[in-house]
CSV table of C-alpha atoms in Angstrom, one decimal:
chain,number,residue,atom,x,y,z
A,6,UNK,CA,-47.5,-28.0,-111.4
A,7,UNK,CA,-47.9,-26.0,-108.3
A,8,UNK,CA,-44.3,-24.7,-107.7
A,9,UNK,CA,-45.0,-23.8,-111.2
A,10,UNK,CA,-48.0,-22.1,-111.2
A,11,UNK,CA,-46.6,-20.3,-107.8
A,12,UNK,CA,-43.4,-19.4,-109.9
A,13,UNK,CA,-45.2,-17.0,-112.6
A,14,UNK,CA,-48.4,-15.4,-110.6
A,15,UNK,CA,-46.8,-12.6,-110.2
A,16,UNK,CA,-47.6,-11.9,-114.2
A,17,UNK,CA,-51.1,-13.1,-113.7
A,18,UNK,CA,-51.0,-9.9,-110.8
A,19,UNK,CA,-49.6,-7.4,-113.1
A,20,UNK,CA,-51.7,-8.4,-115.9
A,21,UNK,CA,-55.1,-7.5,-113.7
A,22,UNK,CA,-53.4,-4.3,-112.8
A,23,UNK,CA,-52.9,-3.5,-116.1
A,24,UNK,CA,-56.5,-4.4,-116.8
A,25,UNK,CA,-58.5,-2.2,-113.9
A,26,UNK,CA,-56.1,0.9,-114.4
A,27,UNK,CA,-57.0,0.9,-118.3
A,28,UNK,CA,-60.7,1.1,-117.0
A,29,UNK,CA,-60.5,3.4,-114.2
A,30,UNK,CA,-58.5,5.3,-116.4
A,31,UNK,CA,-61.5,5.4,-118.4
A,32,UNK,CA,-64.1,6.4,-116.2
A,33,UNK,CA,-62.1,9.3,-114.8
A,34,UNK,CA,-61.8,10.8,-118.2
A,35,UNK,CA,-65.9,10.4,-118.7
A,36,UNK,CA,-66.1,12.2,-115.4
A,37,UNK,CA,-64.0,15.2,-116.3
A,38,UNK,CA,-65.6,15.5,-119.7
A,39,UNK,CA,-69.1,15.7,-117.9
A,40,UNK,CA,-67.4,18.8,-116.4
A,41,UNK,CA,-65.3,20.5,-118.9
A,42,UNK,CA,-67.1,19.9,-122.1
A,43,UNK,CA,-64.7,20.4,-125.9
A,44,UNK,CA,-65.2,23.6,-127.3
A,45,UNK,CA,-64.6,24.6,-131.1
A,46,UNK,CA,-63.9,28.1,-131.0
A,47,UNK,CA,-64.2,30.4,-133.9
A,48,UNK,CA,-62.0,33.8,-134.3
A,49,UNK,CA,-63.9,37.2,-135.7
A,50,UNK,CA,-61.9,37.2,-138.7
A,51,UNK,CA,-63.5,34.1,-140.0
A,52,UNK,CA,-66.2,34.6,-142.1
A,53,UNK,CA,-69.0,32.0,-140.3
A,54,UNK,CA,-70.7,34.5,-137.3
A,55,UNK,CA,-72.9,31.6,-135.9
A,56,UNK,CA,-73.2,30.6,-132.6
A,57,UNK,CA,-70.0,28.5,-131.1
A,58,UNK,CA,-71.3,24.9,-130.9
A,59,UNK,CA,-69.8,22.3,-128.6
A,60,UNK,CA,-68.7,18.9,-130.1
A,61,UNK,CA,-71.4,16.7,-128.4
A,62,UNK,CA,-73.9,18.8,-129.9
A,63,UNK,CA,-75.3,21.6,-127.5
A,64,UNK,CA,-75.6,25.4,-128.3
A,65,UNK,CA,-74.2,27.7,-125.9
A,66,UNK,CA,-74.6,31.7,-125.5
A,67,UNK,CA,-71.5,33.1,-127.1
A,68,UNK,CA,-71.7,36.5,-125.4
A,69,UNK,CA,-72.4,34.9,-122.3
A,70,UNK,CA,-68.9,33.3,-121.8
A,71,UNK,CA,-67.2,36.5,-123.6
A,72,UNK,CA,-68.8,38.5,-120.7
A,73,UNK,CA,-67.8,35.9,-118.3
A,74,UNK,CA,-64.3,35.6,-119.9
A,75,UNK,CA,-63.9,32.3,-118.7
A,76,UNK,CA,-61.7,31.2,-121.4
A,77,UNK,CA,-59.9,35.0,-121.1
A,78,UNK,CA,-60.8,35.2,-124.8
A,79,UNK,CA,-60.6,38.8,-124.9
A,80,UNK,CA,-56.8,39.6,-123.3
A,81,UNK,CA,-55.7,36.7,-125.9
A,82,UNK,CA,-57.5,38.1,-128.4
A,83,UNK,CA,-55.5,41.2,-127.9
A,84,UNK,CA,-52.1,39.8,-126.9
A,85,UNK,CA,-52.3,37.9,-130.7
A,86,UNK,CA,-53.3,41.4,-132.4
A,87,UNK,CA,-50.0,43.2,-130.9
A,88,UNK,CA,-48.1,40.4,-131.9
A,89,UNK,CA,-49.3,40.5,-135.3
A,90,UNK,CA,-49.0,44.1,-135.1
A,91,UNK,CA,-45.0,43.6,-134.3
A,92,UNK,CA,-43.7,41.0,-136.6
A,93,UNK,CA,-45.5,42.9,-139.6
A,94,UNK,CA,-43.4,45.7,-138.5
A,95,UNK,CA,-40.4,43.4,-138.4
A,96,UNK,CA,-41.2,41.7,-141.1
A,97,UNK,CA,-42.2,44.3,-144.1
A,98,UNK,CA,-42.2,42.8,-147.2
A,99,UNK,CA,-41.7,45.7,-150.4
A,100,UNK,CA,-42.0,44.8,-153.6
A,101,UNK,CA,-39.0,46.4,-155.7
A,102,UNK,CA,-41.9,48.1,-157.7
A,103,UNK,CA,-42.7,50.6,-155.0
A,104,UNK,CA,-39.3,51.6,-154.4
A,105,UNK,CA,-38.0,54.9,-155.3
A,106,UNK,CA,-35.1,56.9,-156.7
A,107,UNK,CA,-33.3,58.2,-153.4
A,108,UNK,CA,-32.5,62.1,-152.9
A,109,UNK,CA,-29.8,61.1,-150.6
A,110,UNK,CA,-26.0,62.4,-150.8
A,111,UNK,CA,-24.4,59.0,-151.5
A,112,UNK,CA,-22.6,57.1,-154.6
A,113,UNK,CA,-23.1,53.2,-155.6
A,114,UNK,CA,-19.3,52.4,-156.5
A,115,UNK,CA,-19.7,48.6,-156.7
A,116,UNK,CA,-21.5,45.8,-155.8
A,117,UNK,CA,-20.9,42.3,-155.7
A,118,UNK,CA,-25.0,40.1,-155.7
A,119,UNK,CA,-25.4,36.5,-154.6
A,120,UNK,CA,-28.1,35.1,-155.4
A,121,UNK,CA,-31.4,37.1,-155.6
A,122,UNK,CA,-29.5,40.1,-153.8
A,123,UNK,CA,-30.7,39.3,-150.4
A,124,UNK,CA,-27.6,36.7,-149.3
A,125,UNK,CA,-25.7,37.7,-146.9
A,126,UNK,CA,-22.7,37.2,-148.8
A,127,UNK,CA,-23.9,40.4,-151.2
A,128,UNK,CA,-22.0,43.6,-150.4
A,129,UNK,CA,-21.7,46.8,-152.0
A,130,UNK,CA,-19.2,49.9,-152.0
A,131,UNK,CA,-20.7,53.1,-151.5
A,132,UNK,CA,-19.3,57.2,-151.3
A,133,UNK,CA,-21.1,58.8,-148.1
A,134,UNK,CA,-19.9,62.1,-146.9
A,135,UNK,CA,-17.0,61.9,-149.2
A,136,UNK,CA,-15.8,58.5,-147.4
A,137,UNK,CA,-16.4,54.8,-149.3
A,138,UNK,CA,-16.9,51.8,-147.2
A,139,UNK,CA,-18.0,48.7,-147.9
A,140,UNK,CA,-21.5,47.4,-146.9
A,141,UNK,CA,-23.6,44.4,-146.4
A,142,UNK,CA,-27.0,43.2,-146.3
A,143,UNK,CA,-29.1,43.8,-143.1
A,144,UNK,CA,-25.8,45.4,-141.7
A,145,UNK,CA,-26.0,47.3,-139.0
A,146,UNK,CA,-23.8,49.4,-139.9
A,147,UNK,CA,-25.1,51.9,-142.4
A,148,UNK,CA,-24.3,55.0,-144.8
A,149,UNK,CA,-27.4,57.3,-143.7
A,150,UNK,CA,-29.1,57.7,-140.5
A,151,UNK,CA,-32.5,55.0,-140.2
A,152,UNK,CA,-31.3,53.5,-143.3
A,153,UNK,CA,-31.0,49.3,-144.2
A,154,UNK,CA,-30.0,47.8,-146.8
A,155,UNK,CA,-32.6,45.5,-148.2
A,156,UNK,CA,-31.0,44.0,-151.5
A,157,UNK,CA,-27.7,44.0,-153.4
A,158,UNK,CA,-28.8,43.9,-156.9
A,159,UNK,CA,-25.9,44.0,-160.1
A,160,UNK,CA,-26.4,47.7,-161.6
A,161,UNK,CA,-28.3,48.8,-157.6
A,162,UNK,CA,-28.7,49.1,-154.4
A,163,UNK,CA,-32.6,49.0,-152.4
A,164,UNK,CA,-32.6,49.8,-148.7
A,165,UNK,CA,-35.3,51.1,-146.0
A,166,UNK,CA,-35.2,54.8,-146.0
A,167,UNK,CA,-37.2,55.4,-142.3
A,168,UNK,CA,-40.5,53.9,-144.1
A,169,UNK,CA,-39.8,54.6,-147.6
A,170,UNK,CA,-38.0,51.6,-149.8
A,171,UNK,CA,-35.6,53.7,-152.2
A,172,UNK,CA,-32.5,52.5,-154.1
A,173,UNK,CA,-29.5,54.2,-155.7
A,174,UNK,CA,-28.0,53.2,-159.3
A,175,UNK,CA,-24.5,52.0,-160.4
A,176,UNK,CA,-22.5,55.4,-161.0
A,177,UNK,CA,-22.5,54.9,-164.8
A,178,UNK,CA,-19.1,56.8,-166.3
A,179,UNK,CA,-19.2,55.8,-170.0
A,180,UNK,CA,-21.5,58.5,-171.8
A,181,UNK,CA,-24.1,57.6,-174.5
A,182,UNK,CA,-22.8,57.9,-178.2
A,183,UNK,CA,-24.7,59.3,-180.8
A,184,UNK,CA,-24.0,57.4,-183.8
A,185,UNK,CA,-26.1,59.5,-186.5
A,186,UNK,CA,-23.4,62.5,-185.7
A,187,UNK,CA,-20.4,62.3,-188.4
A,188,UNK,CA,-16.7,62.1,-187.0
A,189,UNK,CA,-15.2,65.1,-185.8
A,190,UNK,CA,-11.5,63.5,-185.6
A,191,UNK,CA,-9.5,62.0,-189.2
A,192,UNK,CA,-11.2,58.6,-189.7
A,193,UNK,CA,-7.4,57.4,-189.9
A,194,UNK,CA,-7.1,58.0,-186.4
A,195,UNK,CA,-10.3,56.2,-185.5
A,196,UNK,CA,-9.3,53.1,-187.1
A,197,UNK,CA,-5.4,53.3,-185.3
A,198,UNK,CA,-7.1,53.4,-182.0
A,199,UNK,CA,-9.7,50.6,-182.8
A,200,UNK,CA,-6.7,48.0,-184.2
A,201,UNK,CA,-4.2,49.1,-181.7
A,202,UNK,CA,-4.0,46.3,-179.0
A,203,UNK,CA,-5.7,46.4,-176.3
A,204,UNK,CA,-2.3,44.3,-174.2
A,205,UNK,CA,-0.2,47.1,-175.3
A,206,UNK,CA,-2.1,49.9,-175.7
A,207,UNK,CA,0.7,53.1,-175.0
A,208,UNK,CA,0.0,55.5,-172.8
A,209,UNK,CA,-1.0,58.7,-175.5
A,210,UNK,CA,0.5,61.2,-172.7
A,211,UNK,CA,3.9,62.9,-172.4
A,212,UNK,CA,4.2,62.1,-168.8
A,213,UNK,CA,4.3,58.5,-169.0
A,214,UNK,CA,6.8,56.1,-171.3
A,215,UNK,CA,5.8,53.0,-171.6
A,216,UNK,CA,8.4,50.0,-172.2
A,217,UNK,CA,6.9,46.9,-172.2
A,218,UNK,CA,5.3,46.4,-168.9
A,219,UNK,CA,7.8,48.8,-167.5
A,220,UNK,CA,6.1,52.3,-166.8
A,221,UNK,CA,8.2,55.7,-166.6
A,222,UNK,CA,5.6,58.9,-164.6
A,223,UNK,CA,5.7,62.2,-164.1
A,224,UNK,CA,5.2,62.7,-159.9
A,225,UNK,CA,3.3,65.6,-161.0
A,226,UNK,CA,0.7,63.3,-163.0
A,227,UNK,CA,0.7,60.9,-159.7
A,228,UNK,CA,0.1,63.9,-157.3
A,229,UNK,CA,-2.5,65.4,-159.4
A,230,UNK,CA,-4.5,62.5,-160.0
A,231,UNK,CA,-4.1,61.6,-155.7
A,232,UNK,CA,-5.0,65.0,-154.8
A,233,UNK,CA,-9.3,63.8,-154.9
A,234,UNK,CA,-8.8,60.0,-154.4
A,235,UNK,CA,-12.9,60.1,-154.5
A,236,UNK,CA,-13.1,61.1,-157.5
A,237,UNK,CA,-10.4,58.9,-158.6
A,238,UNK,CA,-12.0,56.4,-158.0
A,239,UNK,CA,-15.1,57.2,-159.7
A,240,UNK,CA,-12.6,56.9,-163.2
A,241,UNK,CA,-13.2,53.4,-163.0
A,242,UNK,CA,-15.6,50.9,-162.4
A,243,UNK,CA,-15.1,47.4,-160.6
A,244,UNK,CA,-16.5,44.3,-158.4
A,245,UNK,CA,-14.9,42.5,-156.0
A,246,UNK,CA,-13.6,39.0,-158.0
A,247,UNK,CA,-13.9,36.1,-155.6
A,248,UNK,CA,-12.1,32.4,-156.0
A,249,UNK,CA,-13.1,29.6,-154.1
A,250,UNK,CA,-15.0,31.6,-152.2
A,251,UNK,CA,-12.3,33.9,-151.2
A,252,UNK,CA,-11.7,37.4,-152.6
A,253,UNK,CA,-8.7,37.9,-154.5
A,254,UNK,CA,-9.1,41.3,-155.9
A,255,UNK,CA,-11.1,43.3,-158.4
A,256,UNK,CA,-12.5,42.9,-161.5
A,257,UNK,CA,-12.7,45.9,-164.1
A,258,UNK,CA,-15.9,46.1,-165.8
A,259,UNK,CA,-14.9,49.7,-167.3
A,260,UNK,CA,-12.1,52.4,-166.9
A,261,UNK,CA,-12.4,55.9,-168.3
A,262,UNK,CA,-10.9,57.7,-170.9
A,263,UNK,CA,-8.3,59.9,-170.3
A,264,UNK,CA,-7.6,58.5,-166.3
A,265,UNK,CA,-4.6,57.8,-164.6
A,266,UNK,CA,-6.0,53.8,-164.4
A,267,UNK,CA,-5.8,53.9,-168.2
A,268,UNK,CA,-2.4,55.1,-168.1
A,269,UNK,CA,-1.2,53.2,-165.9
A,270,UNK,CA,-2.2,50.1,-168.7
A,271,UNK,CA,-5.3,48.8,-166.5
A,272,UNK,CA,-8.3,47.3,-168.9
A,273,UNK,CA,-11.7,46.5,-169.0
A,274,UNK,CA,-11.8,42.7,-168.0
A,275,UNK,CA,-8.7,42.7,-165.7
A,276,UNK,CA,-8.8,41.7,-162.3
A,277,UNK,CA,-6.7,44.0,-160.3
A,278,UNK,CA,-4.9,41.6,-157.6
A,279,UNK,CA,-2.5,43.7,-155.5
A,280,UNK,CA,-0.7,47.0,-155.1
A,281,UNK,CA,3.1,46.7,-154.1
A,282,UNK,CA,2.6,42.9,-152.9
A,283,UNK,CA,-0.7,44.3,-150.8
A,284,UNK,CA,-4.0,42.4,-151.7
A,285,UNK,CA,-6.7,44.6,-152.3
A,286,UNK,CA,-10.2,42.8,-150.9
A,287,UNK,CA,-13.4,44.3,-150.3
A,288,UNK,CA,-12.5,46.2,-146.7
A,289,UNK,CA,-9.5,47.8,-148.3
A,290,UNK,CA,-10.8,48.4,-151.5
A,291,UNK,CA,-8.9,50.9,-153.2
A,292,UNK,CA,-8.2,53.2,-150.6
A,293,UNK,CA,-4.4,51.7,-151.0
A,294,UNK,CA,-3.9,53.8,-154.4
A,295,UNK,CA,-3.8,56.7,-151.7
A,296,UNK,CA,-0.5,55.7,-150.0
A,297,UNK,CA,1.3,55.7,-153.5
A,298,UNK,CA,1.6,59.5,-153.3
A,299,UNK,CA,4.9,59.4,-151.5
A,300,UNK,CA,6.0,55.9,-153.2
A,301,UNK,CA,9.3,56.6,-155.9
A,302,UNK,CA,8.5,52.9,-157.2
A,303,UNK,CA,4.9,50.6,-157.0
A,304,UNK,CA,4.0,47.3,-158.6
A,305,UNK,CA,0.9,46.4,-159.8
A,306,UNK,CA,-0.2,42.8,-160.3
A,307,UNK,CA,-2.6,41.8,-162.7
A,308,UNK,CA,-4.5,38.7,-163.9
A,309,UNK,CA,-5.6,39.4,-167.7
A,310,UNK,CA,-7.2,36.5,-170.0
A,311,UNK,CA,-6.2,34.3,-166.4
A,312,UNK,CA,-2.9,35.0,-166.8
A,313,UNK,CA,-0.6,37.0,-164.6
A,314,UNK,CA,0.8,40.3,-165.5
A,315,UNK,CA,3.6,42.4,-163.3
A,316,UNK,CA,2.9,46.2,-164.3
A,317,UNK,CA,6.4,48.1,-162.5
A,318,UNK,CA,6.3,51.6,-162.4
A,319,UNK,CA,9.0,54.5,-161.6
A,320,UNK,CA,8.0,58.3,-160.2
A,321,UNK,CA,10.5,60.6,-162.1
């Protein structure tokens, strides 16, 4: 019984020790609260303006410890204003309500919005100083001096103009139709163009033949229409057209009347893939139209109604 009893005092030891720290441990924190009472501290912008009360139950003189500064209440109080101060100037948040109509120089060509507009993944083509380039949202990289884009919206653009939220529209190419006017053209005519379809529509111009997906042009119509690629490009209207995540080209959401993309056969609801084997994606856009200007023969590839269309074309 006594080897026993010898064999396991040790946890009888450590059991006391446990015991009289636990206590001392006690009496030291009633000591140091004796000293340094709690304090509840209220800020000025709440709305109670009583005195400050500690939790045991005592009053104390408020402007005494402010003019003491013994808990350096007033350089925190200051330090939490200026940081306030900076992340609402980081942070601004605009409602779309206030923003205005900019007076800048520039031209929304496309845009392509995730989401609510604010993703990351949103981006947008726009004509600055007679130069299109694709942007982001929050990119640093920008159009106009002290300008950031804030949202990528379908039909607009909002961005931070210095202080001022403003926004530019879609460029909008089809013109408004009055339908109380009577037809100036031979109703004949009308209806021919309305039936004619829309896969095989014919060119209407002496300086292209058509042949199936085969294309016969002028160089003079290909050099006149390349001479202002900008404003080229504002004959038509497209998004980039993303699948699987990755962006495979353009879709067409409207071509006008009379333009070299409507002559060449390109239709609203196409997705434009590639010019001569080259992918067009959103940092190329359609600048490659511009090298075709010296080209004797260019391929365009098309997906119409998901199906894949060659269009071949010869400079005579």
């Amino acid at each position: 019984m006594g080897a026993v009893l010898k064999k396991y005092i040790w946890v009888g030891g450590l059991v006391c020790v446990v015991i009289i720290s636990y206590f001392l441990a006690k009496i030291t924190t009633l000591i140091i609260e004796g000293y340094f009472p709690n304090v509840a501290i209220t800020s000025s912008s709440e709305k109670s303006s009583e005195t400050t009360q500690l939790q045991q139950g005592t009053k104390v003189d408020v402007d005494l410890i402010i003019s003491r500064n013994i808990f350096n209440a007033q350089e925190t109080t200051t330090s939490s204003e200026n940081a306030t101060t900076e992340t609402t100037g980081e942070d601004i948040q605009v409602s779309s309500d206030q923003a205005v109509e900019t007076k800048l120089p520039i031209k929304l060509i496309a845009t392509v919005s995730v989401g609510d507009g604010k993703n990351s993944f949103s981006s947008c083509v726009i004509e600055s100083n007679k130069a299109m380039d694709t942007y982001l949202v929050g990119d640093k990289k920008t159009f106009a001096p002290n300008t950031r884009i804030i949202s990528i919206l379908p039909k607009r653009v909002e961005f931070m103009n210095s202080d001022q939220l403003e926004y530019v529209k879609l460029e909008e190419f089809a013109k408004a139709v009055d339908l109380t006017k009577q037809p100036t053209k031979d109703p004949s005519n009308m209806i021919t163009k309305v039936t004619q379809s829309e896969d095989d529509p014919g060119t209407g111009d002496d300086a292209i033949v058509r042949q199936g997906n085969t294309f016969q042009i002028s160089r003079a119509e290909i050099d006149g229409a390349l001479t202002n690629v900008n404003k080229l490009f504002t004959d038509i209207r497209a998004v980039p057209f993303f699948e699987g995540g990755v962006a495979k080209g353009f879709k067409i959401l409207s071509v006008k009347n009379g333009s070299l993309f409507e002559k060449l056969g390109i239709r609203r609801g196409d997705v434009l893939k590639s010019v001569n084997g080259r992918t067009l994606d959103i940092q190329s856009g359609f600048e490659t139209f511009g090298t075709l200007k010296n080209e004797s023969e260019f391929e365009l590839e098309i997906n119409r109604r998901d199906e894949d269309v060659t269009y071949k074309y010869e400079v005579i």
